[in-house]
Coordinates of N, CA and C in Angstrom, one line a residue:
Chain A
N190 N -37.9 58.3 55.7 CA -37.3 57.2 54.9 C -37.4 57.7 53.4
A191 N -36.3 57.5 52.7 CA -36.2 58.0 51.3 C -36.9 57.0 50.4
G192 N -36.8 55.6 50.7 CA -37.4 54.7 49.8 C -36.6 54.5 48.6
V193 N -37.2 54.8 47.4 CA -36.6 54.6 46.1 C -36.4 56.0 45.5
T194 N -35.2 56.4 45.2 CA -34.9 57.7 44.7 C -34.3 57.6 43.3
Q195 N -34.9 58.4 42.4 CA -34.4 58.4 41.0 C -33.8 59.8 40.7
T196 N -32.7 59.7 39.9 CA -32.0 60.9 39.5 C -31.6 60.8 38.0
P197 N -31.9 61.8 37.2 CA -32.6 63.0 37.4 C -34.1 62.9 37.3
K198 N -34.8 63.9 37.6 CA -36.3 63.9 37.4 C -36.7 64.2 36.0
F199 N -36.0 65.0 35.3 CA -36.3 65.4 34.0 C -35.0 65.5 33.2
R200 N -35.1 65.2 31.9 CA -33.9 65.3 31.0 C -34.3 65.4 29.6
V201 N -33.6 66.3 28.8 CA -33.9 66.3 27.4 C -32.5 66.0 26.7
L202 N -32.6 65.0 25.8 CA -31.4 64.5 25.1 C -31.6 64.8 23.6
K203 N -30.5 64.9 23.0 CA -30.5 64.9 21.5 C -30.3 63.5 21.0
T204 N -30.8 63.2 19.9 CA -30.6 61.9 19.3 C -29.1 61.6 19.2
G205 N -28.8 60.4 19.7 CA -27.4 59.9 19.6 C -26.6 60.2 20.9
Q206 N -27.1 61.0 21.8 CA -26.4 61.3 23.0 C -26.6 60.1 24.0
S207 N -25.8 60.0 25.0 CA -25.9 59.0 26.0 C -26.2 59.6 27.3
M208 N -26.8 58.8 28.2 CA -27.0 59.2 29.6 C -27.2 58.0 30.5
T209 N -27.1 58.2 31.8 CA -27.3 57.2 32.8 C -28.4 57.7 33.8
L210 N -29.4 56.9 34.0 CA -30.3 57.1 35.1 C -29.9 56.4 36.3
L211 N -30.0 57.0 37.4 CA -29.6 56.4 38.7 C -30.8 56.1 39.5
C212 N -30.8 54.9 40.1 CA -31.9 54.5 41.1 C -31.2 54.1 42.4
A213 N -31.6 54.6 43.5 CA -31.1 54.2 44.8 C -32.2 53.8 45.7
Q214 N -32.0 52.7 46.4 CA -33.0 52.3 47.4 C -32.3 52.0 48.8
D215 N -33.0 52.4 49.8 CA -32.5 52.3 51.2 C -33.2 51.2 52.0
M216 N -33.9 50.3 51.3 CA -34.7 49.3 52.0 C -34.0 47.9 52.0
N217 N -32.8 47.8 51.5 CA -32.1 46.6 51.5 C -32.7 45.5 50.7
H218 N -33.5 45.9 49.7 CA -34.1 44.9 48.8 C -33.2 44.3 47.8
E219 N -33.4 43.0 47.6 CA -32.6 42.3 46.6 C -33.0 42.6 45.2
Y220 N -34.3 42.7 45.0 CA -34.8 42.8 43.7 C -35.0 44.3 43.3
M221 N -34.5 44.6 42.1 CA -34.7 46.0 41.5 C -35.1 45.9 40.1
Y222 N -35.9 46.9 39.6 CA -36.4 46.9 38.3 C -36.4 48.3 37.6
W223 N -36.3 48.3 36.3 CA -36.6 49.5 35.5 C -37.7 49.2 34.6
Y224 N -38.7 50.2 34.7 CA -39.9 50.1 33.8 C -39.9 51.4 33.0
R225 N -40.6 51.4 31.9 CA -41.0 52.6 31.1 C -42.5 52.7 31.0
Q226 N -43.0 53.9 31.1 CA -44.4 54.1 30.9 C -44.7 54.9 29.7
D227 N -45.5 54.4 28.8 CA -45.9 55.1 27.6 C -47.4 55.2 27.6
P228 N -48.0 56.2 27.0 CA -49.4 56.4 26.9 C -50.1 55.2 26.4
G229 N -51.1 54.7 27.1 CA -51.9 53.5 26.6 C -51.3 52.2 26.7
M230 N -50.1 52.1 27.3 CA -49.3 50.9 27.4 C -49.0 50.4 28.8
G231 N -49.4 51.2 29.7 CA -49.0 50.8 31.1 C -47.5 50.9 31.3
L232 N -47.0 50.1 32.3 CA -45.6 50.0 32.6 C -45.0 48.7 32.0
R233 N -43.9 48.9 31.3 CA -43.3 47.7 30.6 C -41.9 47.5 31.2
L234 N -41.5 46.3 31.5 CA -40.3 46.0 32.2 C -39.1 46.0 31.2
I235 N -38.1 46.8 31.5 CA -36.9 47.0 30.6 C -35.8 45.9 31.0
H236 N -35.3 46.1 32.2 CA -34.3 45.2 32.8 C -34.6 45.0 34.3
Y237 N -34.1 44.0 34.8 CA -34.2 43.8 36.3 C -33.0 43.1 36.9
S238 N -33.0 43.1 38.2 CA -31.8 42.5 38.9 C -32.3 41.8 40.1
V239 N -31.8 40.6 40.3 CA -32.3 39.8 41.5 C -31.2 39.8 42.6
G240 N -30.2 40.6 42.4 CA -29.2 40.8 43.5 C -28.0 41.5 43.0
E241 N -27.1 42.0 43.9 CA -25.9 42.7 43.5 C -25.1 41.9 42.5
G242 N -24.7 42.5 41.5 CA -23.9 41.9 40.4 C -24.6 41.1 39.4
T243 N -26.0 41.1 39.5 CA -26.8 40.3 38.5 C -27.7 41.3 37.8
T244 N -27.9 41.0 36.5 CA -28.9 41.7 35.7 C -29.6 40.7 34.7
A245 N -30.8 41.1 34.3 CA -31.5 40.2 33.3 C -32.4 41.1 32.4
K246 N -32.7 40.6 31.2 CA -33.6 41.4 30.3 C -35.0 41.2 30.7
G247 N -35.8 42.3 30.5 CA -37.2 42.2 30.7 C -37.9 42.2 29.3
E248 N -39.0 42.8 29.2 CA -39.9 42.8 28.0 C -39.3 43.6 26.9
V249 N -38.8 44.8 27.2 CA -38.3 45.7 26.2 C -36.9 46.2 26.5
P250 N -35.9 45.3 26.3 CA -34.5 45.7 26.7 C -33.7 46.4 25.7
D251 N -34.1 46.4 24.4 CA -33.3 46.9 23.3 C -33.0 48.4 23.5
G252 N -31.7 48.7 23.3 CA -31.3 50.1 23.4 C -30.9 50.6 24.8
Y253 N -31.0 49.6 25.8 CA -30.7 50.0 27.2 C -29.7 49.0 27.7
N254 N -28.9 49.5 28.7 CA -28.0 48.6 29.4 C -28.2 48.9 30.9
V255 N -27.8 48.0 31.8 CA -28.0 48.2 33.2 C -26.8 47.7 34.0
S256 N -26.6 48.2 35.2 CA -25.6 47.6 36.1 C -26.0 47.7 37.5
R257 N -25.6 46.7 38.3 CA -26.0 46.6 39.7 C -24.7 46.3 40.5
L258 N -23.8 47.3 40.6 CA -22.5 47.0 41.2 C -22.7 47.1 42.7
K259 N -23.6 47.8 43.2 CA -23.9 47.8 44.6 C -25.4 47.5 44.9
K260 N -25.7 46.8 46.0 CA -27.0 46.4 46.2 C -28.0 47.5 46.2
Q261 N -27.6 48.7 46.7 CA -28.6 49.7 46.8 C -28.8 50.5 45.5
N262 N -28.0 50.3 44.5 CA -28.0 51.1 43.3 C -28.3 50.3 42.0
F263 N -29.1 50.8 41.1 CA -29.4 50.1 39.9 C -29.4 51.2 38.8
L264 N -28.4 51.1 37.9 CA -28.2 52.1 36.9 C -28.8 51.7 35.5
L265 N -29.5 52.6 34.8 CA -30.0 52.4 33.5 C -29.3 53.3 32.5
G266 N -28.7 52.7 31.5 CA -27.9 53.5 30.5 C -28.5 53.4 29.2
L267 N -28.5 54.6 28.5 CA -28.8 54.7 27.1 C -27.6 55.1 26.4
E268 N -27.1 54.2 25.5 CA -25.8 54.5 24.9 C -25.9 55.5 23.7
S269 N -27.0 55.4 23.0 CA -27.3 56.3 21.8 C -28.8 56.5 21.7
A270 N -29.2 57.6 22.4 CA -30.6 57.8 22.5 C -31.4 58.0 21.2
A271 N -32.6 57.5 21.2 CA -33.4 57.6 20.0 C -34.8 58.2 20.4
P272 N -35.5 58.9 19.5 CA -36.8 59.5 19.9 C -37.8 58.4 20.4
S273 N -37.6 57.2 20.0 CA -38.5 56.1 20.5 C -38.3 55.9 22.0
Q274 N -37.2 56.4 22.6 CA -37.0 56.2 24.0 C -37.5 57.4 24.8
T275 N -38.2 58.3 24.2 CA -38.9 59.3 24.9 C -40.0 58.6 25.7
S276 N -40.0 58.8 27.1 CA -40.9 58.1 27.9 C -40.7 58.5 29.4
V277 N -41.5 58.0 30.3 CA -41.3 58.2 31.7 C -40.7 56.9 32.2
Y278 N -39.6 57.0 32.9 CA -38.9 55.8 33.4 C -39.1 55.7 34.9
F279 N -39.5 54.5 35.4 CA -39.7 54.2 36.8 C -38.8 53.1 37.2
C280 N -38.1 53.3 38.4 CA -37.4 52.3 39.0 C -38.2 51.8 40.2
A281 N -38.0 50.5 40.5 CA -38.7 49.9 41.6 C -37.8 48.9 42.3
S282 N -38.0 48.8 43.6 CA -37.4 47.7 44.4 C -38.5 46.9 45.0
A283 N -38.2 45.6 45.3 CA -39.4 44.8 45.7 C -39.0 43.8 46.8
T284 N -40.0 43.5 47.6 CA -39.9 42.4 48.6 C -40.7 41.2 47.9
G285 N -41.1 40.2 48.6 CA -41.8 39.1 48.0 C -43.3 39.5 47.7
T286 N -43.8 40.5 48.4 CA -45.2 40.8 48.3 C -45.5 42.2 47.8
E287 N -44.5 43.1 47.6 CA -44.8 44.5 47.3 C -43.6 45.1 46.6
A288 N -43.9 45.9 45.5 CA -42.9 46.6 44.8 C -43.1 48.1 45.1
F289 N -42.0 48.8 45.4 CA -42.0 50.2 45.7 C -41.3 51.0 44.6
F290 N -42.0 52.0 44.2 CA -41.5 52.8 43.0 C -40.9 54.1 43.3
G291 N -40.0 54.6 42.5 CA -39.5 55.9 42.6 C -40.5 56.9 41.9
Q292 N -40.1 58.2 41.9 CA -41.0 59.2 41.5 C -41.0 59.4 40.0
G293 N -40.0 58.7 39.3 CA -40.0 58.7 37.8 C -39.0 59.7 37.3
T294 N -38.6 59.4 36.1 CA -37.7 60.3 35.3 C -38.4 60.5 33.9
R295 N -38.7 61.8 33.6 CA -39.3 62.1 32.3 C -38.2 62.4 31.3
L296 N -38.0 61.6 30.4 CA -36.9 61.7 29.4 C -37.5 62.1 28.0
T297 N -37.0 63.1 27.4 CA -37.4 63.5 26.1 C -36.2 63.4 25.2
V298 N -36.3 62.7 24.0 CA -35.2 62.6 23.1 C -35.7 63.4 21.8
V299 N -34.9 64.4 21.4 CA -35.3 65.2 20.3 C -34.4 65.0 19.1
Chain B
D282 N -48.7 41.2 22.6 CA -49.5 40.3 23.4 C -49.7 40.8 24.8
Q283 N -50.8 41.4 25.1 CA -51.0 42.1 26.4 C -51.6 41.0 27.3
Q284 N -50.8 40.6 28.3 CA -51.2 39.6 29.3 C -52.1 40.1 30.3
V285 N -52.0 41.4 30.6 CA -52.9 42.0 31.6 C -53.6 43.2 30.9
K286 N -54.9 43.2 30.9 CA -55.7 44.2 30.2 C -56.6 44.9 31.1
Q287 N -56.6 46.2 31.0 CA -57.6 47.1 31.6 C -58.3 47.8 30.4
N288 N -59.5 47.3 30.1 CA -60.2 47.7 28.9 C -60.9 49.1 29.0
S289 N -61.0 49.6 30.2 CA -61.6 51.0 30.3 C -60.5 52.0 30.6
P290 N -60.2 52.8 29.6 CA -59.2 53.9 29.8 C -59.6 54.9 30.9
S291 N -60.9 55.1 31.0 CA -61.3 56.1 32.0 C -62.6 55.7 32.6
L292 N -62.9 56.3 33.8 CA -64.1 56.0 34.5 C -64.4 57.3 35.4
S293 N -65.7 57.7 35.3 CA -66.1 58.8 36.1 C -67.2 58.4 37.0
V294 N -67.0 58.7 38.3 CA -68.0 58.3 39.4 C -68.3 59.5 40.3
Q295 N -69.5 59.5 40.8 CA -69.9 60.6 41.7 C -69.3 60.3 43.1
E296 N -68.9 61.3 43.8 CA -68.5 61.2 45.1 C -69.5 60.5 46.0
G297 N -69.0 59.6 46.8 CA -69.9 58.8 47.7 C -70.4 57.5 47.1
R298 N -70.3 57.4 45.8 CA -70.8 56.2 45.1 C -69.6 55.1 45.1
I299 N -69.9 54.0 44.5 CA -68.9 52.9 44.4 C -68.2 53.0 43.1
S300 N -66.9 52.9 43.1 CA -66.1 52.8 41.9 C -65.7 51.4 41.7
I301 N -65.8 50.9 40.5 CA -65.4 49.5 40.2 C -64.5 49.5 39.0
L302 N -63.3 49.1 39.2 CA -62.3 49.1 38.2 C -62.0 47.6 37.8
N303 N -61.9 47.3 36.6 CA -61.8 45.9 36.1 C -60.5 45.6 35.4
C304 N -60.1 44.3 35.5 CA -58.8 43.9 35.0 C -59.0 42.5 34.5
D305 N -58.5 42.1 33.4 CA -58.5 40.8 32.8 C -57.0 40.3 32.6
Y306 N -56.8 39.0 32.7 CA -55.4 38.5 32.4 C -55.6 37.2 31.6
T307 N -54.5 36.9 30.9 CA -54.6 35.8 30.0 C -53.6 34.6 30.5
N308 N -52.6 35.0 31.3 CA -51.6 34.0 31.7 C -52.1 33.2 32.9
S309 N -52.4 32.0 32.8 CA -53.0 31.2 33.9 C -51.9 30.9 34.9
M310 N -50.7 31.2 34.7 CA -49.6 31.0 35.6 C -49.6 32.1 36.7
F311 N -50.2 33.2 36.4 CA -50.2 34.3 37.4 C -50.9 33.9 38.6
D312 N -50.3 34.2 39.8 CA -50.9 33.7 41.0 C -50.9 34.8 42.1
Y313 N -50.5 36.0 41.7 CA -50.5 37.1 42.7 C -50.8 38.4 41.9
F314 N -51.7 39.2 42.5 CA -52.3 40.3 41.7 C -52.2 41.5 42.7
L315 N -51.9 42.7 42.1 CA -51.8 43.9 42.9 C -52.5 45.0 42.1
W316 N -52.9 46.0 42.9 CA -53.4 47.3 42.3 C -52.5 48.4 42.8
Y317 N -52.2 49.3 41.9 CA -51.4 50.5 42.2 C -52.2 51.7 41.8
K318 N -51.9 52.8 42.5 CA -52.5 54.0 42.3 C -51.5 55.0 41.9
K319 N -51.7 55.9 40.9 CA -50.7 56.8 40.5 C -51.3 58.2 40.3
Y320 N -50.7 59.1 41.0 CA -51.0 60.5 40.8 C -50.0 61.1 39.7
P321 N -50.4 62.2 39.0 CA -49.5 62.8 38.1 C -48.2 63.2 38.7
A322 N -47.1 63.0 37.9 CA -45.7 63.4 38.4 C -45.3 62.6 39.6
E323 N -45.9 61.5 39.9 CA -45.5 60.7 41.0 C -45.3 59.2 40.6
G324 N -44.6 58.4 41.4 CA -44.5 57.0 41.0 C -45.8 56.3 41.5
P325 N -46.0 55.1 41.0 CA -47.2 54.3 41.4 C -47.0 53.9 42.9
T326 N -48.1 53.9 43.6 CA -48.0 53.5 45.1 C -49.0 52.3 45.2
F327 N -48.5 51.4 46.0 CA -49.2 50.1 46.3 C -50.5 50.4 47.0
L328 N -51.6 49.7 46.5 CA -52.9 49.9 47.1 C -53.4 48.6 47.9
I329 N -53.4 47.5 47.2 CA -54.0 46.3 47.7 C -53.5 45.1 46.8
S330 N -53.5 43.9 47.4 CA -53.1 42.8 46.6 C -53.9 41.6 47.0
I331 N -53.8 40.5 46.2 CA -54.6 39.3 46.4 C -53.8 38.1 45.9
S332 N -53.8 37.1 46.6 CA -53.2 35.8 46.2 C -54.2 35.0 45.5
S333 N -53.8 34.1 44.6 CA -54.8 33.2 43.9 C -55.5 32.2 44.8
I334 N -55.0 32.1 46.1 CA -55.7 31.1 47.0 C -56.9 31.8 47.6
K335 N -57.1 33.1 47.4 CA -58.2 33.8 47.9 C -59.1 34.3 46.8
D336 N -60.3 34.7 47.1 CA -61.2 35.3 46.0 C -61.6 36.7 46.4
K337 N -61.1 37.1 47.6 CA -61.5 38.5 48.1 C -60.5 39.0 49.1
N338 N -60.1 40.2 49.0 CA -59.3 40.8 50.0 C -59.8 42.2 50.2
E339 N -59.9 42.6 51.5 CA -60.5 43.9 51.8 C -59.5 44.7 52.7
D340 N -59.5 46.0 52.5 CA -58.6 46.9 53.3 C -59.3 48.3 53.3
G341 N -60.1 48.5 54.3 CA -60.8 49.8 54.5 C -61.8 49.9 53.4
R342 N -61.7 51.0 52.6 CA -62.7 51.3 51.5 C -62.4 50.5 50.3
F343 N -61.3 49.8 50.3 CA -60.8 49.1 49.0 C -61.0 47.6 49.2
T344 N -61.6 47.0 48.2 CA -61.8 45.5 48.1 C -61.4 45.0 46.8
V345 N -60.6 44.0 46.7 CA -60.3 43.4 45.4 C -60.9 42.0 45.4
F346 N -61.5 41.7 44.2 CA -62.2 40.4 44.0 C -61.4 39.7 42.9
L347 N -61.2 38.4 43.0 CA -60.5 37.6 42.0 C -61.4 36.5 41.6
N348 N -61.6 36.4 40.3 CA -62.4 35.3 39.7 C -61.4 34.5 38.8
K349 N -60.8 33.4 39.3 CA -59.8 32.7 38.6 C -60.3 32.0 37.4
S350 N -61.5 31.5 37.4 CA -62.1 30.8 36.2 C -62.3 31.7 35.1
A351 N -62.6 33.0 35.4 CA -62.8 34.0 34.3 C -61.5 34.8 34.1
K352 N -60.5 34.5 34.8 CA -59.3 35.3 34.7 C -59.6 36.8 34.8
H353 N -60.3 37.2 35.8 CA -60.7 38.5 36.0 C -60.6 39.0 37.4
L354 N -60.2 40.2 37.6 CA -60.2 40.8 39.0 C -60.8 42.2 38.9
S355 N -61.3 42.6 40.0 CA -61.9 44.0 40.1 C -61.5 44.6 41.4
L356 N -61.4 45.9 41.4 CA -61.2 46.7 42.6 C -62.4 47.6 42.8
H357 N -62.9 47.4 44.0 CA -64.1 48.2 44.4 C -63.6 49.3 45.5
I358 N -64.1 50.5 45.2 CA -63.8 51.6 46.2 C -65.1 52.1 46.6
V359 N -65.3 52.0 47.9 CA -66.6 52.6 48.4 C -66.5 53.1 49.9
P360 N -66.9 54.3 50.1 CA -67.4 55.3 49.2 C -66.3 56.0 48.5
S361 N -66.5 56.4 47.3 CA -65.5 57.1 46.5 C -65.3 58.5 47.0
Q362 N -64.0 58.9 47.0 CA -63.7 60.3 47.6 C -62.9 61.0 46.5
P363 N -63.0 62.4 46.5 CA -62.2 63.1 45.5 C -60.7 62.8 45.4
G364 N -60.1 62.5 46.6 CA -58.7 62.1 46.6 C -58.4 60.8 45.9
D365 N -59.5 60.0 45.5 CA -59.3 58.8 44.8 C -59.1 59.0 43.3
S366 N -59.2 60.2 42.9 CA -59.0 60.5 41.5 C -57.5 60.3 41.1
A367 N -57.3 59.4 40.3 CA -55.9 59.0 39.9 C -56.0 58.0 38.8
V368 N -54.8 57.5 38.3 CA -54.7 56.4 37.4 C -54.5 55.1 38.2
Y369 N -55.2 54.1 38.0 CA -55.1 52.8 38.7 C -54.6 51.8 37.7
F370 N -53.5 51.1 38.2 CA -52.9 50.0 37.4 C -53.1 48.7 38.1
C371 N -53.5 47.7 37.3 CA -53.6 46.4 37.8 C -52.3 45.7 37.4
A372 N -51.7 44.8 38.2 CA -50.5 44.1 37.9 C -50.6 42.7 38.4
A373 N -49.8 41.8 37.7 CA -49.9 40.4 38.0 C -48.5 39.8 37.9
S374 N -48.3 38.7 38.6 CA -47.0 38.0 38.6 C -47.2 36.5 39.0
N375 N -46.2 35.7 38.6 CA -46.2 34.3 39.1 C -45.1 34.1 40.1
Q376 N -44.5 35.2 40.5 CA -43.4 35.2 41.5 C -43.6 36.2 42.6
G377 N -44.7 36.2 43.2 CA -45.0 37.3 44.2 C -45.0 38.6 43.6
A378 N -44.3 39.6 44.2 CA -44.2 40.9 43.6 C -43.1 41.1 42.7
Q379 N -42.5 40.0 42.2 CA -41.4 40.1 41.3 C -41.8 40.1 39.8
K380 N -41.1 40.9 39.0 CA -41.4 40.9 37.6 C -42.9 41.2 37.3
L381 N -43.4 42.2 37.9 CA -44.8 42.5 37.7 C -45.1 42.8 36.2
V382 N -46.3 42.3 35.7 CA -46.8 42.7 34.4 C -48.0 43.6 34.6
F383 N -48.0 44.7 34.0 CA -49.0 45.8 34.3 C -50.0 45.9 33.2
G384 N -51.2 46.3 33.5 CA -52.2 46.7 32.6 C -52.0 48.1 32.1
Q385 N -52.8 48.6 31.2 CA -52.6 49.9 30.6 C -53.0 51.0 31.5
G386 N -53.8 50.7 32.6 CA -54.2 51.7 33.5 C -55.6 52.2 33.2
T387 N -56.3 52.7 34.2 CA -57.7 53.3 34.1 C -57.6 54.6 34.9
R388 N -58.0 55.7 34.2 CA -58.0 57.0 34.9 C -59.4 57.1 35.6
L389 N -59.4 57.2 36.9 CA -60.6 57.4 37.7 C -60.8 58.8 38.1
T390 N -62.0 59.4 37.8 CA -62.3 60.7 38.2 C -63.5 60.7 39.1
I391 N -63.3 61.3 40.3 CA -64.4 61.3 41.2 C -65.0 62.8 41.2
N392 N -66.3 62.8 40.8 CA -66.9 64.1 40.7 C -67.7 64.5 41.9
P393 N -67.6 65.8 42.3 CA -68.3 66.2 43.6 C -69.8 66.2 43.4

């Protein structure tokens, strides 16, 4: 079982460039999430989705956009990358009692 | 405003002894709590959870204790093994496993 798969695993961007992170889950979960992990700050929720076609803002949404056109996919976009967006990004999908995480995307903005 | 706090950035324990990881929360609406384990270059993996209707949940070597009046939970690992060396995150929610709020993490090192 693949579970939650994130693409790409690593990326280096120049300031001002754009990119999209892809998250795919094969567990038929309704709920999907994007978190970022920074040193000393744990995981912080960027955006989330409670079902196909829906998205909502989390704790730190500024500078990011998301889309959930298909139930199994949740895309995170950076329109104009900034050095402050250097982080490790984790996607998750969830049932009522457990959240399953992808392996992470390490993004560096220079 | 950190709603979930893990005040110990790191913890070192001898193999075979008990590891105790602590977590405090401020939001009284939280009613579901989880512990995740994370190895380098991997995503967090679920370890154990507890609902606010319980004060203890046990799964093998792992036990989570919840003290609602103190807004405190702890994870006990006994006996500790070298493979337990990882970063442990406490998480909380008022919607089951939805919209989890995470603590900063505690790096546990098990020494031989």
